[in-house]
Amino acid sequence: MSLLFACITVLFSIIGSAVGQSSYDCSEVADNFIPCVTYLVELESRPADRCCSGLQVLNQMAKINDKGPRNICQCIEDLAYTMNAPYVASRIQSLSRECHIHFSFPISIAMDCYR
């Protein structure tokens, strides 16, 4: 998993934020979201503490500018595609409850980033 994470981080560092101007890029989103993936694909029964703390960071990042939520959503969608990680809908829905957090960015099975 750490080798995969390193490869994805390098990939996102190279492409930067392909979804628009912001003060962060997809590698920062990946750093904070990857700890959630094992929960979202049902490899763990609860999200790791690093997942929940990463989501808090992403919430703060989403408030940087108007495009923040959309950019984060797009980065998460790209991450899922790159990792070929099919997120389980019920896990996405329970993530905010499990981490005691309200998302400031869209996340769903459909990953509709432009709602």
JSON list of N, CA, C and O in Angstrom, two decimals, residues 78-104:
[
{"chain": "A", "resi": 78, "resn": "ASP", "atom": "N", "xyz": [-10.25, 11.19, -9.24]},
{"chain": "A", "resi": 78, "resn": "ASP", "atom": "CA", "xyz": [-9.06, 10.76, -9.97]},
{"chain": "A", "resi": 78, "resn": "ASP", "atom": "C", "xyz": [-8.29, 9.69, -9.20]},
{"chain": "A", "resi": 78, "resn": "ASP", "atom": "O", "xyz": [-7.77, 8.73, -9.78]},
{"chain": "A", "resi": 79, "resn": "LEU", "atom": "N", "xyz": [-8.23, 9.85, -7.89]},
{"chain": "A", "resi": 79, "resn": "LEU", "atom": "CA", "xyz": [-7.54, 8.88, -7.04]},
{"chain": "A", "resi": 79, "resn": "LEU", "atom": "C", "xyz": [-8.24, 7.52, -7.12]},
{"chain": "A", "resi": 79, "resn": "LEU", "atom": "O", "xyz": [-7.57, 6.49, -7.27]},
{"chain": "A", "resi": 80, "resn": "ALA", "atom": "N", "xyz": [-9.56, 7.51, -7.03]},
{"chain": "A", "resi": 80, "resn": "ALA", "atom": "CA", "xyz": [-10.31, 6.25, -7.11]},
{"chain": "A", "resi": 80, "resn": "ALA", "atom": "C", "xyz": [-10.06, 5.57, -8.45]},
{"chain": "A", "resi": 80, "resn": "ALA", "atom": "O", "xyz": [-9.87, 4.35, -8.53]},
{"chain": "A", "resi": 81, "resn": "TYR", "atom": "N", "xyz": [-10.06, 6.37, -9.51]},
{"chain": "A", "resi": 81, "resn": "TYR", "atom": "CA", "xyz": [-9.84, 5.83, -10.85]},
{"chain": "A", "resi": 81, "resn": "TYR", "atom": "C", "xyz": [-8.42, 5.27, -10.97]},
{"chain": "A", "resi": 81, "resn": "TYR", "atom": "O", "xyz": [-8.21, 4.16, -11.47]},
{"chain": "A", "resi": 82, "resn": "THR", "atom": "N", "xyz": [-7.43, 6.02, -10.50]},
{"chain": "A", "resi": 82, "resn": "THR", "atom": "CA", "xyz": [-6.03, 5.61, -10.58]},
{"chain": "A", "resi": 82, "resn": "THR", "atom": "C", "xyz": [-5.78, 4.33, -9.79]},
{"chain": "A", "resi": 82, "resn": "THR", "atom": "O", "xyz": [-5.06, 3.44, -10.23]},
{"chain": "A", "resi": 83, "resn": "MET", "atom": "N", "xyz": [-6.40, 4.24, -8.61]},
{"chain": "A", "resi": 83, "resn": "MET", "atom": "CA", "xyz": [-6.20, 3.07, -7.75]},
{"chain": "A", "resi": 83, "resn": "MET", "atom": "C", "xyz": [-7.13, 1.92, -8.13]},
{"chain": "A", "resi": 83, "resn": "MET", "atom": "O", "xyz": [-7.00, 0.83, -7.58]},
{"chain": "A", "resi": 84, "resn": "ASN", "atom": "N", "xyz": [-8.07, 2.18, -9.05]},
{"chain": "A", "resi": 84, "resn": "ASN", "atom": "CA", "xyz": [-9.09, 1.19, -9.39]},
{"chain": "A", "resi": 84, "resn": "ASN", "atom": "C", "xyz": [-9.77, 0.69, -8.12]},
{"chain": "A", "resi": 84, "resn": "ASN", "atom": "O", "xyz": [-9.90, -0.50, -7.89]},
{"chain": "A", "resi": 85, "resn": "ALA", "atom": "N", "xyz": [-10.15, 1.66, -7.28]},
{"chain": "A", "resi": 85, "resn": "ALA", "atom": "CA", "xyz": [-10.74, 1.36, -5.97]},
{"chain": "A", "resi": 85, "resn": "ALA", "atom": "C", "xyz": [-12.24, 1.65, -6.01]},
{"chain": "A", "resi": 85, "resn": "ALA", "atom": "O", "xyz": [-12.64, 2.80, -5.97]},
{"chain": "A", "resi": 86, "resn": "PRO", "atom": "N", "xyz": [-13.05, 0.60, -6.09]},
{"chain": "A", "resi": 86, "resn": "PRO", "atom": "CA", "xyz": [-14.50, 0.81, -6.11]},
{"chain": "A", "resi": 86, "resn": "PRO", "atom": "C", "xyz": [-15.02, 1.10, -4.70]},
{"chain": "A", "resi": 86, "resn": "PRO", "atom": "O", "xyz": [-15.17, 0.19, -3.88]},
{"chain": "A", "resi": 87, "resn": "TYR", "atom": "N", "xyz": [-15.28, 2.35, -4.41]},
{"chain": "A", "resi": 87, "resn": "TYR", "atom": "CA", "xyz": [-15.79, 2.72, -3.09]},
{"chain": "A", "resi": 87, "resn": "TYR", "atom": "C", "xyz": [-17.19, 2.14, -2.90]},
{"chain": "A", "resi": 87, "resn": "TYR", "atom": "O", "xyz": [-18.01, 2.18, -3.81]},
{"chain": "A", "resi": 88, "resn": "VAL", "atom": "N", "xyz": [-17.47, 1.63, -1.72]},
{"chain": "A", "resi": 88, "resn": "VAL", "atom": "CA", "xyz": [-18.77, 1.07, -1.39]},
{"chain": "A", "resi": 88, "resn": "VAL", "atom": "C", "xyz": [-19.68, 2.20, -0.92]},
{"chain": "A", "resi": 88, "resn": "VAL", "atom": "O", "xyz": [-19.33, 2.96, -0.01]},
{"chain": "A", "resi": 89, "resn": "ALA", "atom": "N", "xyz": [-20.85, 2.32, -1.55]},
{"chain": "A", "resi": 89, "resn": "ALA", "atom": "CA", "xyz": [-21.76, 3.44, -1.28]},
{"chain": "A", "resi": 89, "resn": "ALA", "atom": "C", "xyz": [-22.11, 3.58, 0.19]},
{"chain": "A", "resi": 89, "resn": "ALA", "atom": "O", "xyz": [-22.09, 4.68, 0.74]},
{"chain": "A", "resi": 90, "resn": "SER", "atom": "N", "xyz": [-22.39, 2.48, 0.86]},
{"chain": "A", "resi": 90, "resn": "SER", "atom": "CA", "xyz": [-22.76, 2.55, 2.28]},
{"chain": "A", "resi": 90, "resn": "SER", "atom": "C", "xyz": [-21.59, 3.05, 3.14]},
{"chain": "A", "resi": 90, "resn": "SER", "atom": "O", "xyz": [-21.79, 3.72, 4.15]},
{"chain": "A", "resi": 91, "resn": "ARG", "atom": "N", "xyz": [-20.37, 2.74, 2.71]},
{"chain": "A", "resi": 91, "resn": "ARG", "atom": "CA", "xyz": [-19.19, 3.22, 3.45]},
{"chain": "A", "resi": 91, "resn": "ARG", "atom": "C", "xyz": [-19.00, 4.72, 3.25]},
{"chain": "A", "resi": 91, "resn": "ARG", "atom": "O", "xyz": [-18.62, 5.44, 4.16]},
{"chain": "A", "resi": 92, "resn": "ILE", "atom": "N", "xyz": [-19.26, 5.20, 2.05]},
{"chain": "A", "resi": 92, "resn": "ILE", "atom": "CA", "xyz": [-19.17, 6.64, 1.80]},
{"chain": "A", "resi": 92, "resn": "ILE", "atom": "C", "xyz": [-20.17, 7.37, 2.68]},
{"chain": "A", "resi": 92, "resn": "ILE", "atom": "O", "xyz": [-19.85, 8.37, 3.32]},
{"chain": "A", "resi": 93, "resn": "GLN", "atom": "N", "xyz": [-21.39, 6.84, 2.73]},
{"chain": "A", "resi": 93, "resn": "GLN", "atom": "CA", "xyz": [-22.44, 7.47, 3.54]},
{"chain": "A", "resi": 93, "resn": "GLN", "atom": "C", "xyz": [-22.12, 7.44, 5.02]},
{"chain": "A", "resi": 93, "resn": "GLN", "atom": "O", "xyz": [-22.45, 8.38, 5.74]},
{"chain": "A", "resi": 94, "resn": "SER", "atom": "N", "xyz": [-21.49, 6.38, 5.49]},
{"chain": "A", "resi": 94, "resn": "SER", "atom": "CA", "xyz": [-21.20, 6.27, 6.93]},
{"chain": "A", "resi": 94, "resn": "SER", "atom": "C", "xyz": [-19.92, 6.99, 7.34]},
{"chain": "A", "resi": 94, "resn": "SER", "atom": "O", "xyz": [-19.68, 7.19, 8.53]},
{"chain": "A", "resi": 95, "resn": "LEU", "atom": "N", "xyz": [-19.11, 7.40, 6.38]},
{"chain": "A", "resi": 95, "resn": "LEU", "atom": "CA", "xyz": [-17.82, 8.01, 6.70]},
{"chain": "A", "resi": 95, "resn": "LEU", "atom": "C", "xyz": [-17.97, 9.27, 7.54]},
{"chain": "A", "resi": 95, "resn": "LEU", "atom": "O", "xyz": [-17.24, 9.44, 8.53]},
{"chain": "A", "resi": 96, "resn": "SER", "atom": "N", "xyz": [-18.90, 10.13, 7.21]},
{"chain": "A", "resi": 96, "resn": "SER", "atom": "CA", "xyz": [-19.07, 11.36, 7.99]},
{"chain": "A", "resi": 96, "resn": "SER", "atom": "C", "xyz": [-19.52, 11.04, 9.42]},
{"chain": "A", "resi": 96, "resn": "SER", "atom": "O", "xyz": [-19.08, 11.66, 10.37]},
{"chain": "A", "resi": 97, "resn": "ARG", "atom": "N", "xyz": [-20.39, 10.05, 9.56]},
{"chain": "A", "resi": 97, "resn": "ARG", "atom": "CA", "xyz": [-20.85, 9.65, 10.90]},
{"chain": "A", "resi": 97, "resn": "ARG", "atom": "C", "xyz": [-19.72, 9.02, 11.70]},
{"chain": "A", "resi": 97, "resn": "ARG", "atom": "O", "xyz": [-19.51, 9.35, 12.87]},
{"chain": "A", "resi": 98, "resn": "GLU", "atom": "N", "xyz": [-18.99, 8.13, 11.08]},
{"chain": "A", "resi": 98, "resn": "GLU", "atom": "CA", "xyz": [-17.88, 7.44, 11.76]},
{"chain": "A", "resi": 98, "resn": "GLU", "atom": "C", "xyz": [-16.79, 8.41, 12.22]},
{"chain": "A", "resi": 98, "resn": "GLU", "atom": "O", "xyz": [-16.18, 8.22, 13.25]},
{"chain": "A", "resi": 99, "resn": "CYS", "atom": "N", "xyz": [-16.55, 9.45, 11.41]},
{"chain": "A", "resi": 99, "resn": "CYS", "atom": "CA", "xyz": [-15.50, 10.42, 11.73]},
{"chain": "A", "resi": 99, "resn": "CYS", "atom": "C", "xyz": [-16.04, 11.67, 12.43]},
{"chain": "A", "resi": 99, "resn": "CYS", "atom": "O", "xyz": [-15.28, 12.57, 12.75]},
{"chain": "A", "resi": 100, "resn": "HIS", "atom": "N", "xyz": [-17.35, 11.71, 12.65]},
{"chain": "A", "resi": 100, "resn": "HIS", "atom": "CA", "xyz": [-17.99, 12.86, 13.33]},
{"chain": "A", "resi": 100, "resn": "HIS", "atom": "C", "xyz": [-17.64, 14.17, 12.62]},
{"chain": "A", "resi": 100, "resn": "HIS", "atom": "O", "xyz": [-17.15, 15.12, 13.23]},
{"chain": "A", "resi": 101, "resn": "ILE", "atom": "N", "xyz": [-17.91, 14.18, 11.31]},
{"chain": "A", "resi": 101, "resn": "ILE", "atom": "CA", "xyz": [-17.54, 15.34, 10.51]},
{"chain": "A", "resi": 101, "resn": "ILE", "atom": "C", "xyz": [-18.61, 15.56, 9.43]},
{"chain": "A", "resi": 101, "resn": "ILE", "atom": "O", "xyz": [-19.21, 14.61, 8.94]},
{"chain": "A", "resi": 102, "resn": "HIS", "atom": "N", "xyz": [-18.86, 16.81, 9.10]},
{"chain": "A", "resi": 102, "resn": "HIS", "atom": "CA", "xyz": [-19.74, 17.15, 7.98]},
{"chain": "A", "resi": 102, "resn": "HIS", "atom": "C", "xyz": [-18.84, 17.61, 6.84]},
{"chain": "A", "resi": 102, "resn": "HIS", "atom": "O", "xyz": [-18.02, 18.51, 7.00]},
{"chain": "A", "resi": 103, "resn": "PHE", "atom": "N", "xyz": [-18.96, 16.96, 5.69]},
{"chain": "A", "resi": 103, "resn": "PHE", "atom": "CA", "xyz": [-18.08, 17.28, 4.56]},
{"chain": "A", "resi": 103, "resn": "PHE", "atom": "C", "xyz": [-18.37, 18.65, 3.98]},
{"chain": "A", "resi": 103, "resn": "PHE", "atom": "O", "xyz": [-19.52, 19.03, 3.77]},
{"chain": "A", "resi": 104, "resn": "SER", "atom": "N", "xyz": [-17.31, 19.38, 3.66]},
{"chain": "A", "resi": 104, "resn": "SER", "atom": "CA", "xyz": [-17.41, 20.67, 2.97]},
{"chain": "A", "resi": 104, "resn": "SER", "atom": "C", "xyz": [-17.15, 20.49, 1.48]},
{"chain": "A", "resi": 104, "resn": "SER", "atom": "O", "xyz": [-16.96, 21.45, 0.76]}
]
